[in-house]
XYZ file of C-alpha atoms in Angstrom:
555
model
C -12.269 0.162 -26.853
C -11.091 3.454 -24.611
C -7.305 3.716 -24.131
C -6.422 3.198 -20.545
C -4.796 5.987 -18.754
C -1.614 4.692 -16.492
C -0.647 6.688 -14.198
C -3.134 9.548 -15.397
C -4.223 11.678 -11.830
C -5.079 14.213 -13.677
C -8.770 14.236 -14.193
C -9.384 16.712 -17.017
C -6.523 14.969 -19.088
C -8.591 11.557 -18.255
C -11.794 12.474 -19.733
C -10.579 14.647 -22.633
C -8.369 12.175 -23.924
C -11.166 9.272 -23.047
C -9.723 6.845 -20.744
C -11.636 4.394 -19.755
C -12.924 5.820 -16.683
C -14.720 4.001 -13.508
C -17.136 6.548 -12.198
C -16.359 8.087 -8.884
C -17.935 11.300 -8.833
C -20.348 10.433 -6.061
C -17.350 11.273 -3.970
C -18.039 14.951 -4.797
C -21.378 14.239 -3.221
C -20.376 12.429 -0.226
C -17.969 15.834 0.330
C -20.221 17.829 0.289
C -22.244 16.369 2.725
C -19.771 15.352 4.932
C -20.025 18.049 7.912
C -16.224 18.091 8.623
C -14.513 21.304 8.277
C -11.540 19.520 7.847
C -11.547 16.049 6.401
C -8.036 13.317 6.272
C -9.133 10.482 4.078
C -6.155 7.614 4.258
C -6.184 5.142 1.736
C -3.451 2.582 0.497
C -1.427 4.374 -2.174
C -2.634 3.834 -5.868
C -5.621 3.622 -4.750
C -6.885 7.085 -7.001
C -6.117 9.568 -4.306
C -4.477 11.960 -6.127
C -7.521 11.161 -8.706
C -9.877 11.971 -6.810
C -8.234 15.274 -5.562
C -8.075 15.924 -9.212
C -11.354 16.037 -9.416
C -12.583 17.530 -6.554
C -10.391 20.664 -7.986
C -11.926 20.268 -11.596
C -15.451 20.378 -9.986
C -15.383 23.372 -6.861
C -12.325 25.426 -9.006
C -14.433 28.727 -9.701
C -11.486 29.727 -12.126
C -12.053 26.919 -14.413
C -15.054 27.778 -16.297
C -14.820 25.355 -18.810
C -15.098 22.005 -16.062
C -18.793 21.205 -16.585
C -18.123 19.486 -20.224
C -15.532 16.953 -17.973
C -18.704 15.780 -16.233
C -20.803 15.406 -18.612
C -22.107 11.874 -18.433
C -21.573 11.255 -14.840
C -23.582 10.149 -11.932
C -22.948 13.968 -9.955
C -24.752 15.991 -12.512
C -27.553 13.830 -12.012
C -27.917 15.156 -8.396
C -30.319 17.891 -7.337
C -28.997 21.628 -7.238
C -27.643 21.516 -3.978
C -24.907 19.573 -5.558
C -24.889 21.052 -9.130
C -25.196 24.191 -7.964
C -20.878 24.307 -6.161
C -19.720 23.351 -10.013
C -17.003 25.800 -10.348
C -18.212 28.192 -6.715
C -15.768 27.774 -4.758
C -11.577 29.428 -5.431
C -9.855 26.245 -4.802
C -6.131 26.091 -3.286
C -4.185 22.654 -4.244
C -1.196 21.237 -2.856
C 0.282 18.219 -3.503
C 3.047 17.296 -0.766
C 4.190 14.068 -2.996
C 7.639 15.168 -3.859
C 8.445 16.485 -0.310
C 11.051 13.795 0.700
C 14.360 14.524 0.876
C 17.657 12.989 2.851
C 17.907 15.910 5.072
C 16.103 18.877 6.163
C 16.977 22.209 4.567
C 16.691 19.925 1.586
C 13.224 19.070 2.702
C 12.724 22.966 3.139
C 13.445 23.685 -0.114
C 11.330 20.945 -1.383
C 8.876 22.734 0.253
C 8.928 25.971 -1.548
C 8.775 24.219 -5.007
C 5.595 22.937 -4.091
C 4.328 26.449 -2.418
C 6.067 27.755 -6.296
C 3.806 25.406 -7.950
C 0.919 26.235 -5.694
C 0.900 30.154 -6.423
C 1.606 29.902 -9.952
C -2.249 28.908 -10.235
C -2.879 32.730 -8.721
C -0.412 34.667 -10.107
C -3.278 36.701 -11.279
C -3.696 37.822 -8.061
C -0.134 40.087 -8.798
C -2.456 42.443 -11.045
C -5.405 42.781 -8.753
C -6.131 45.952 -6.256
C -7.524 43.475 -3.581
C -4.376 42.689 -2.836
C -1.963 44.796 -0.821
C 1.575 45.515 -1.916
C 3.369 44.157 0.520
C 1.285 40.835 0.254
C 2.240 41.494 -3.753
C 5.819 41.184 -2.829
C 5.315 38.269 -0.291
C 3.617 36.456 -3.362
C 6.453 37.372 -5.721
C 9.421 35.869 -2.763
C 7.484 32.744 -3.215
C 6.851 32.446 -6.566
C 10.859 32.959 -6.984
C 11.498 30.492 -4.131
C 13.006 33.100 -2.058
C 11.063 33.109 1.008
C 12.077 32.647 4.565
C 11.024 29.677 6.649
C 8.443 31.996 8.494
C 6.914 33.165 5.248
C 6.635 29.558 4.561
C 4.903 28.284 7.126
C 2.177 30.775 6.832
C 2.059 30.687 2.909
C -1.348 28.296 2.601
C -3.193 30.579 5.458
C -1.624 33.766 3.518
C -3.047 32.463 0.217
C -6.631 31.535 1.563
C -7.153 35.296 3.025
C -6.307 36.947 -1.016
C -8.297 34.127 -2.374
C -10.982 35.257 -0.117
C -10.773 38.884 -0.430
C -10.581 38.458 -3.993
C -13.553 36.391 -4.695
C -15.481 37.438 -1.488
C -16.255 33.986 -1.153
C -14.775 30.976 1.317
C -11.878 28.758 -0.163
C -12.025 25.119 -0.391
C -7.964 23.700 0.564
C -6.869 20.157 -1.165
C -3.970 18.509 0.329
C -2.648 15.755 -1.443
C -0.290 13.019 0.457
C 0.191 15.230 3.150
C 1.959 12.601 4.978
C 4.775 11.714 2.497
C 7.531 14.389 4.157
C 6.716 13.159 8.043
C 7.547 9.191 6.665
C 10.384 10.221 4.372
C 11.942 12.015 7.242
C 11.829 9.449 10.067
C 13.702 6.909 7.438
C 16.168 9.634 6.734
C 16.220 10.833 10.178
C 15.523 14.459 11.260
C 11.636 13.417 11.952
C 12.036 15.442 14.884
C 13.023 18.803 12.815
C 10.023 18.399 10.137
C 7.711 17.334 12.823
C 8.338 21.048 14.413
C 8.006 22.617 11.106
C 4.390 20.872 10.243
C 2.743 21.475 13.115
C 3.586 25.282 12.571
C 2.184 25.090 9.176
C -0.820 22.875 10.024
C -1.276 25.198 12.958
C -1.631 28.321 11.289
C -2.890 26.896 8.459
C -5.996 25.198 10.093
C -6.519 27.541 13.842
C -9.255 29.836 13.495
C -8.889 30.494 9.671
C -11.862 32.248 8.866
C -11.321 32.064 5.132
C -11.500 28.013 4.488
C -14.634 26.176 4.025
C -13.339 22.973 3.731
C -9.776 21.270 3.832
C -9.789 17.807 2.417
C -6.382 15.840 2.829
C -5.259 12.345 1.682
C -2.549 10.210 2.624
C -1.514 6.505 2.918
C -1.274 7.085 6.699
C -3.123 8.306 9.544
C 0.194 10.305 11.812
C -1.206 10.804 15.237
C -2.982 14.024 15.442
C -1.061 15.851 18.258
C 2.568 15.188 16.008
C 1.157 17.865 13.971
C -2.916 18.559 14.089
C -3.066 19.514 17.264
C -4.490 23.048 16.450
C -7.162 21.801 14.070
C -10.582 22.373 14.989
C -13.432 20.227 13.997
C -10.893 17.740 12.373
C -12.146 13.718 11.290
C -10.129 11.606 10.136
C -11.718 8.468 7.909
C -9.754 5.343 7.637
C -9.932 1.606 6.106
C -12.183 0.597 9.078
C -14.707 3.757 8.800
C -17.747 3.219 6.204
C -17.472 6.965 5.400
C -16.603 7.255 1.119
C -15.808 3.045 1.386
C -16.744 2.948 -1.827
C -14.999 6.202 -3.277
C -11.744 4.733 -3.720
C -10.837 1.505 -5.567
C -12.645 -0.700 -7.784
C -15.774 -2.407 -5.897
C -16.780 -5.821 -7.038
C -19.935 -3.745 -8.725
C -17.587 -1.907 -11.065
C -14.904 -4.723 -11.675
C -17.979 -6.919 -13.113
C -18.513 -4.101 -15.841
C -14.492 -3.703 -16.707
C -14.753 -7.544 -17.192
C -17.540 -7.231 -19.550
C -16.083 -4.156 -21.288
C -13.128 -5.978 -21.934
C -14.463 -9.224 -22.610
C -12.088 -11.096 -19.942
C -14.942 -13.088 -18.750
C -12.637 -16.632 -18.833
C -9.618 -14.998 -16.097
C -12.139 -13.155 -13.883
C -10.935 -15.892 -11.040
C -7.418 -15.416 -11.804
C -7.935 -11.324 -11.237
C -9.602 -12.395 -8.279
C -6.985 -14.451 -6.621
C -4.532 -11.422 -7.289
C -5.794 -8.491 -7.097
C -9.004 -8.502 -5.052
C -9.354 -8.655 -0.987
C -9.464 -5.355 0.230
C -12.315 -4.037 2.422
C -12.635 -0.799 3.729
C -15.629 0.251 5.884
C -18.807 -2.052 5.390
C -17.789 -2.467 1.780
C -16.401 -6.139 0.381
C -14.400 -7.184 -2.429
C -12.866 -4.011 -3.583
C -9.990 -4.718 -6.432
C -6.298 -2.559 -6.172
C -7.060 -0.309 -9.460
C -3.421 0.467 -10.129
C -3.116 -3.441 -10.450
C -6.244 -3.824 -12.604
C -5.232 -0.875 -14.763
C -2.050 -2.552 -15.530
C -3.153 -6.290 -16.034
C -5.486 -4.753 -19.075
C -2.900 -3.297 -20.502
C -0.056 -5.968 -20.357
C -3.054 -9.203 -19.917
C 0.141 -10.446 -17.506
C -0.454 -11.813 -13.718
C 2.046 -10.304 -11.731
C 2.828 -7.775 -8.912
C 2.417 -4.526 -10.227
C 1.004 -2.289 -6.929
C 3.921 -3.808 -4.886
C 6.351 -2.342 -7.036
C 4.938 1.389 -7.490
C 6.806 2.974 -4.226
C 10.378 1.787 -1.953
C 8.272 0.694 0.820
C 11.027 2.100 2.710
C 8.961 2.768 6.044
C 6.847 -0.462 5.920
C 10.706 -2.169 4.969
C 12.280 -0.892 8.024
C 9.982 -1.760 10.472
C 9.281 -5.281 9.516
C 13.130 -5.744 9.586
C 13.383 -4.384 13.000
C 10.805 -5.867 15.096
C 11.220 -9.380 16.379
C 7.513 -9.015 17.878
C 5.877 -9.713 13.956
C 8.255 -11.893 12.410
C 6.023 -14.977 13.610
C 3.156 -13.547 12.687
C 4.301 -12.749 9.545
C 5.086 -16.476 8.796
C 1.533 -17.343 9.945
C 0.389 -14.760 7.320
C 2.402 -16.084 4.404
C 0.606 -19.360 5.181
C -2.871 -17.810 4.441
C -3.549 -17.954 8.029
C -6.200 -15.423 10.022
C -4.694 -13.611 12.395
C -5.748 -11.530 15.760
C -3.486 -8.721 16.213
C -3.912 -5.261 18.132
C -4.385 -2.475 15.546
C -3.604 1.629 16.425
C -4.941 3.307 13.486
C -3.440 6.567 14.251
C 0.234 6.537 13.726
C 2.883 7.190 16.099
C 5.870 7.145 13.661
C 8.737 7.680 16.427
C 10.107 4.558 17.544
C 7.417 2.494 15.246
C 9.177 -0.140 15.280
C 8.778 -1.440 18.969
C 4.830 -0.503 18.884
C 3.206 -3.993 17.563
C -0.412 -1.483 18.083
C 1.134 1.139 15.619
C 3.504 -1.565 13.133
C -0.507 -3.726 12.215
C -1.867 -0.254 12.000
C 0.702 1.106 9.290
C 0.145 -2.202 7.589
C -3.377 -2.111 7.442
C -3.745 0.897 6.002
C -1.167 1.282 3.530
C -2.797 -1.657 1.897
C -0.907 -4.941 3.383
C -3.777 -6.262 5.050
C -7.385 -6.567 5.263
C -9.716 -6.881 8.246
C -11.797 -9.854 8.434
C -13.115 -9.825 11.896
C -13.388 -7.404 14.836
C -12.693 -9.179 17.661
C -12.448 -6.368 20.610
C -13.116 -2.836 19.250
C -12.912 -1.085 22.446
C -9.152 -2.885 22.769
C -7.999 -2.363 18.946
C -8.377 -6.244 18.500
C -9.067 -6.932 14.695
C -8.366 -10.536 12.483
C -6.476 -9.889 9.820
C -5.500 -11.732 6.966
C -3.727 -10.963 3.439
C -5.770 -9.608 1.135
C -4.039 -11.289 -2.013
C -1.747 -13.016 -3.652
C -0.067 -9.954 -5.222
C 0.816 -8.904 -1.216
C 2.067 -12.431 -0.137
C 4.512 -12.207 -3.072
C 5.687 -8.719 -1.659
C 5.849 -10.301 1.587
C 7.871 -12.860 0.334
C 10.395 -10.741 -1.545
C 11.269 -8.690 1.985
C 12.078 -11.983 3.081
C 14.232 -12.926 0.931
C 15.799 -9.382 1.108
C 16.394 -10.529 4.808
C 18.778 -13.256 3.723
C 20.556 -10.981 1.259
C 21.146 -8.384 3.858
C 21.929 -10.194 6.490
C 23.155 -14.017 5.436
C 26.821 -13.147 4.275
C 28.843 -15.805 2.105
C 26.097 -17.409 0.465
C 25.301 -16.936 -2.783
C 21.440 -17.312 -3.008
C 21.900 -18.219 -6.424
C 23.920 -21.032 -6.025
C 22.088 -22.593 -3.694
C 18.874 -22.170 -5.597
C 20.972 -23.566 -8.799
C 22.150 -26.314 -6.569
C 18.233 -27.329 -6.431
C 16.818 -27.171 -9.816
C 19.663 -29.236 -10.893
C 19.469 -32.042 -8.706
C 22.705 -31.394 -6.981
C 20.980 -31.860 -3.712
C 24.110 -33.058 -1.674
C 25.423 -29.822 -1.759
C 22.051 -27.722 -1.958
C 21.908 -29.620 1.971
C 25.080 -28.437 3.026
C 24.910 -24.962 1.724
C 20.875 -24.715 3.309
C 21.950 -26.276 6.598
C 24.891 -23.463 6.814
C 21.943 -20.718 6.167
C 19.958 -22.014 8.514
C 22.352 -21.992 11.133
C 23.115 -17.960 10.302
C 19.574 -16.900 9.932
C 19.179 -18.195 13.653
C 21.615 -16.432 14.909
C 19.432 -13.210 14.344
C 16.019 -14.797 14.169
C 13.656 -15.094 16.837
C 12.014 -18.129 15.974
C 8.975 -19.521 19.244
C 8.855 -22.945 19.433
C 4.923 -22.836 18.968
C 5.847 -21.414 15.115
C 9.144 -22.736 13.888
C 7.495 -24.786 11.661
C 5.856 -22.244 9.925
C 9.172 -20.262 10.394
C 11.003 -22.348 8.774
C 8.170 -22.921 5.842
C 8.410 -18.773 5.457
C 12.436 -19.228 5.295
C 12.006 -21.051 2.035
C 9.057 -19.862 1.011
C 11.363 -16.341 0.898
C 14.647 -17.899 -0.276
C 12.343 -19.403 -3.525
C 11.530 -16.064 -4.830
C 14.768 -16.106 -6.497
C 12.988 -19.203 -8.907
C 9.996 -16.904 -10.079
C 11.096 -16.398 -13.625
C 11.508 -20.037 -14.311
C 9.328 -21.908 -11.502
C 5.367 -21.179 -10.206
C 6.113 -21.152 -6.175
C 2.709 -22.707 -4.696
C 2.057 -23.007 -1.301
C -0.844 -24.609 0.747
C -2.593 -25.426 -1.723
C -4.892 -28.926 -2.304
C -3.691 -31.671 -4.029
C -4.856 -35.326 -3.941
C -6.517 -35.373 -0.115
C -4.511 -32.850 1.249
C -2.644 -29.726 1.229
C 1.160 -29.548 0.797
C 3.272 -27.205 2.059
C 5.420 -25.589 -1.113
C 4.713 -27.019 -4.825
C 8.070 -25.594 -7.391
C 6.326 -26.024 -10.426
C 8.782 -25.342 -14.195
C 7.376 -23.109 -16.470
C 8.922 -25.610 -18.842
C 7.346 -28.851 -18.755
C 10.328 -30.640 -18.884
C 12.263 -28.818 -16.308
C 12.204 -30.654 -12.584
C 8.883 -29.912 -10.153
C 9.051 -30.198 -6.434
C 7.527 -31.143 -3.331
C 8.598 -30.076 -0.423
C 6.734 -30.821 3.480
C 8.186 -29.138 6.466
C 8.061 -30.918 10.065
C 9.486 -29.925 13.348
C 10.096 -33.044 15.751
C 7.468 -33.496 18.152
C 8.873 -34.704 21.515
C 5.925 -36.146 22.942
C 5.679 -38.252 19.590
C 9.056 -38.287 17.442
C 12.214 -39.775 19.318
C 14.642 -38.734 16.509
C 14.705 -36.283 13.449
C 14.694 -39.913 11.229
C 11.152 -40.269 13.150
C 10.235 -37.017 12.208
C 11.246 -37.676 8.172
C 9.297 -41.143 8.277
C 5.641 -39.429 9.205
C 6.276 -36.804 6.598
C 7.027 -38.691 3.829
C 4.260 -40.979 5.118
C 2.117 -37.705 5.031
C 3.010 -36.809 1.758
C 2.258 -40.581 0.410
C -0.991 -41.006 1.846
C -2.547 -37.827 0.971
C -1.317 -37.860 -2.585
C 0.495 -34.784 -2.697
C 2.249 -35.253 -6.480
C -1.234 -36.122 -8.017
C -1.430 -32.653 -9.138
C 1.535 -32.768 -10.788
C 1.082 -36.178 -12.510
C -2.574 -35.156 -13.656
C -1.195 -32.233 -15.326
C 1.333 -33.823 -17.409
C 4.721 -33.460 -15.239
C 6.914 -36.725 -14.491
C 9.938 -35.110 -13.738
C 8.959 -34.933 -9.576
C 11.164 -34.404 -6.873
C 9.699 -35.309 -2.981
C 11.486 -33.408 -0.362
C 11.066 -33.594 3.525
C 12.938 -30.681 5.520
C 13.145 -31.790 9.350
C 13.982 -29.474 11.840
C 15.280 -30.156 15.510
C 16.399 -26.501 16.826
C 19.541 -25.518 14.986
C 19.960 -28.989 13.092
C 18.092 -29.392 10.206
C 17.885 -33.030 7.800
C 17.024 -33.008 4.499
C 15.716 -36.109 2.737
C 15.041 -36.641 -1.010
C 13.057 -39.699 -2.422
């Protein structure tokens, strides 16, 4: 079996070292026929970006002589010539913008020339060449020694493409790689404004009337609205989760996951894999599986979040926390519910956070959700939904870093020790106290508090995952109960727990409103999943809400 290559973006160190390797060299193709001067392809991240970019540099670089062997064996040798034929023809310039983020900006500046250091360093043969002029010599040498000024900066890409030109006498193909991580690190640190200026200088002179690119391809997780810093770009297309342009070119497609199942003879969990790690759609194409989260399961054979953990989510974080307009939607999510919401593709990062359009558009494309309808495409109206359990859990944990933020004086722990224990008296008082605090910042509509109240718990239960399975809506007996705490040790205690909000027009009283749910939870045989499976140890809980006052009963 091949050895699997985590966290390998580097293609030539993929295929000489034989990872296991799924096939994507059709993007090449789809490149190259693409008639975009000047390409952004946003995907979520892990998604084999910086892969891909990898590649496309292995296959165009006319300096690396030796890249045909690396695609031996793949699907774009088998094209006709006028694909074969740009193998190593074009000089390539690559720059990868990951590890521009910094907490201010003449830190961010500096970040900056490390990667334009890094950049040149693949031409410092250019130093020994009479193409190049000597004061462009000593321009190269300031920046390969980090010593450039901010103007010299800006204009080192542009600078770079005209000697690559002159030198090869032929056009230069420019890879930008996460282009958009300084313009989100910024706006959480704050001087968004200042690096804002600063890119759309370097895009600017970069991009306007450059005679000496043929094609710029860039990749990020977002799409930042194209007058922050594009605005001099000509011929510029940008292709998102929603466009069917390279859907395939990223990600594992249900095709390809059928053949890593067979290659690794994991035939009997394919369901599991599934339910965690599939969902995603972009463009016209269905079922596409999170690799980074496939790559990891067949190495550690273990279901759990691995994609959610891979980056601080700092942007996606912030805004969640700060806008009272998605908070109900965001319960309706975590209850596997299909949701209409207004979607703005192209970011407007500055004051994201009060822009439901631009907040469903971050989400969607750095990987939270998945389109399953369009409902209005010349309003932005899409149905969304979660594409799998992996991003409910992540979902989940944000929640329950709401209550650690902001909920002071109770320990989370306790109260969650308070439960598995049995000593429900005082699990009651200490919820009914947490409940009163989280209202007090909380928008919570009347039309939702139910589901508000089932995402509350739903949150504060995280905290169990290393000794409990946290189910919710799922089928048992004739029905579907609201949260299932199943032990990971049979003999530990299991739960079931039903959420109601008193009805006026029905329910006189909150006792009213605990009779019809435990009457619910009786008549649709909610523990019979539990029983079937060999647990006795069963706990029935009802939590019933009336505004502020909340009754818990245990039977």
């Amino acid at each position: 079996m091949q050895g699997i290559g985590i966290g390998t973006s580097d293609f030539k160190k993929m295929r000489v070292n034989d990872y296991y390797y799924i096939d994507k060299t059709m993007y090449i193709k789809d490149i190259i026929d693409n008639k975009s001067e000047i390409a952004l392809v946003t995907r979520p991240r892990r998604f084999g970006k910086t892969l891909n970019m990898s590649m496309l540099r292995y296959y165009f670089d006319i300096k690396l002589k030796d890249s045909k062997e690396l695609f031996k064996g793949l699907k774009i040798l088998e094209q006709e010539e006028k694909y074969t034929s740009k193998l190593g023809y074009y000089p390539v310039i690559y720059l990868t913008l990951k590890d521009v983020q910094d907490r201010n900006y003449e830190n961010m500046l500096l970040d900056m020339k490390t990667a334009m250091l890094n950049m040149y360093k693949e031409h410092r043969y250019l130093l020994d060449s009479d193409k190049i002029y000597p004061e462009e010599k000593a321009r190269i040498t300031d920046i390969l020694y980090a010593r450039e000024d901010e103007n010299v900066l800006k204009n080192s890409v542009r600078d770079l493409s005209e000697y690559l030109n002159r030198y090869y006498e032929r056009p230069v193909i420019l890879l930008v790689d996460e282009y958009d991580v300084p313009l989100q690190n910024a706006y959480v640190e704050g001087y968004y404004e200042e690096a804002v200026k600063f890119f759309k200088t370097f895009y600017g002179v970069t991009f306007k009337d450059n005679p000496y690119l043929e094609k710029t391809v860039l990749t990020g997780v977002s799409r930042v609205a194209k007058e922050s810093i594009f605005s001099g770009a000509n011929n510029f297309k940008v292709f998102t989760v929603l466009d069917n342009e390279f859907a395939d070119d990223f990600g594992i497609t249900e095709e390809e996951m059928d053949k890593v199942i067979q290659d690794f003879e994991i035939e009997d969990e394919k369901e599991e894999i599934k339910k965690w790690y599939d969902g995603y759609t972009i463009g016209n194409v269905e079922g596409i599986y999170n690799p980074w989260s496939i790559l990891n399961y067949l190495t550690d054979k273990k279901l759990i979040p691995y994609w959610v953990n891979t980056s601080s989510n700092d942007l996606i974080k912030m805004v969640l926390k700060n806008s009272t307009t998605i908070k109900e939607k965001m319960e309706r999510l975590l209850k596997d519910e299909e949701i209409e919401v207004p979607i703005n593709l192209e970011t407007v990062i500055v004051g994201i956070e009060n822009n439901e359009d631009n907040i469903w558009g971050l989400m969607l494309g750095t990987g939270y959700l998945k389109v399953v309808e369009t409902v209005d495409v010349s309003e932005g109206i899409y149905k969304v939904k979660l594409p799998n359990y992996e991003i409910k859990l992540l979902f989940q944990q944000i929640i329950n870093e709401w209550f650690k933020n902001k909920v002071i004086g109770n320990d989370l722990r306790s109260i969650l020790k308070d439960l598995i224990t049995l000593n429900l008296k005082e699990y009651e008082k200490k919820f009914d106290i947490l409940v009163r605090e989280m209202f007090s910042y909380m928008d919570v509509g009347e039309n939702t508090a139910e589901n508000f109240y089932h995402a509350f718990v739903l949150g504060m239960l995280v905290g169990l995952k290393d000794t409990y399975y946290v189910n919710s809506n799922r089928e048992s007996g004739i029905g579907r109960y609201d949260i299932m705490l199943e032990p990971k040790d049979k003999n530990g205690n299991s739960f079931i727990m039903e959420f109601k909000v008193l009805e006026d027009k029905e329910e006189k009283t909150i006792e009213d409103t605990i009779k019809n749910a435990k009457k619910q939870i009786e008549e649709k045989g909610y523990e019979s999943n539990l029983r079937e499976r060999g647990f006795t140890n069963i706990t029935k809980m009802v939590y019933a809400f009336k505004g502020k006052e909340v009754k818990i009963e245990v039977y």
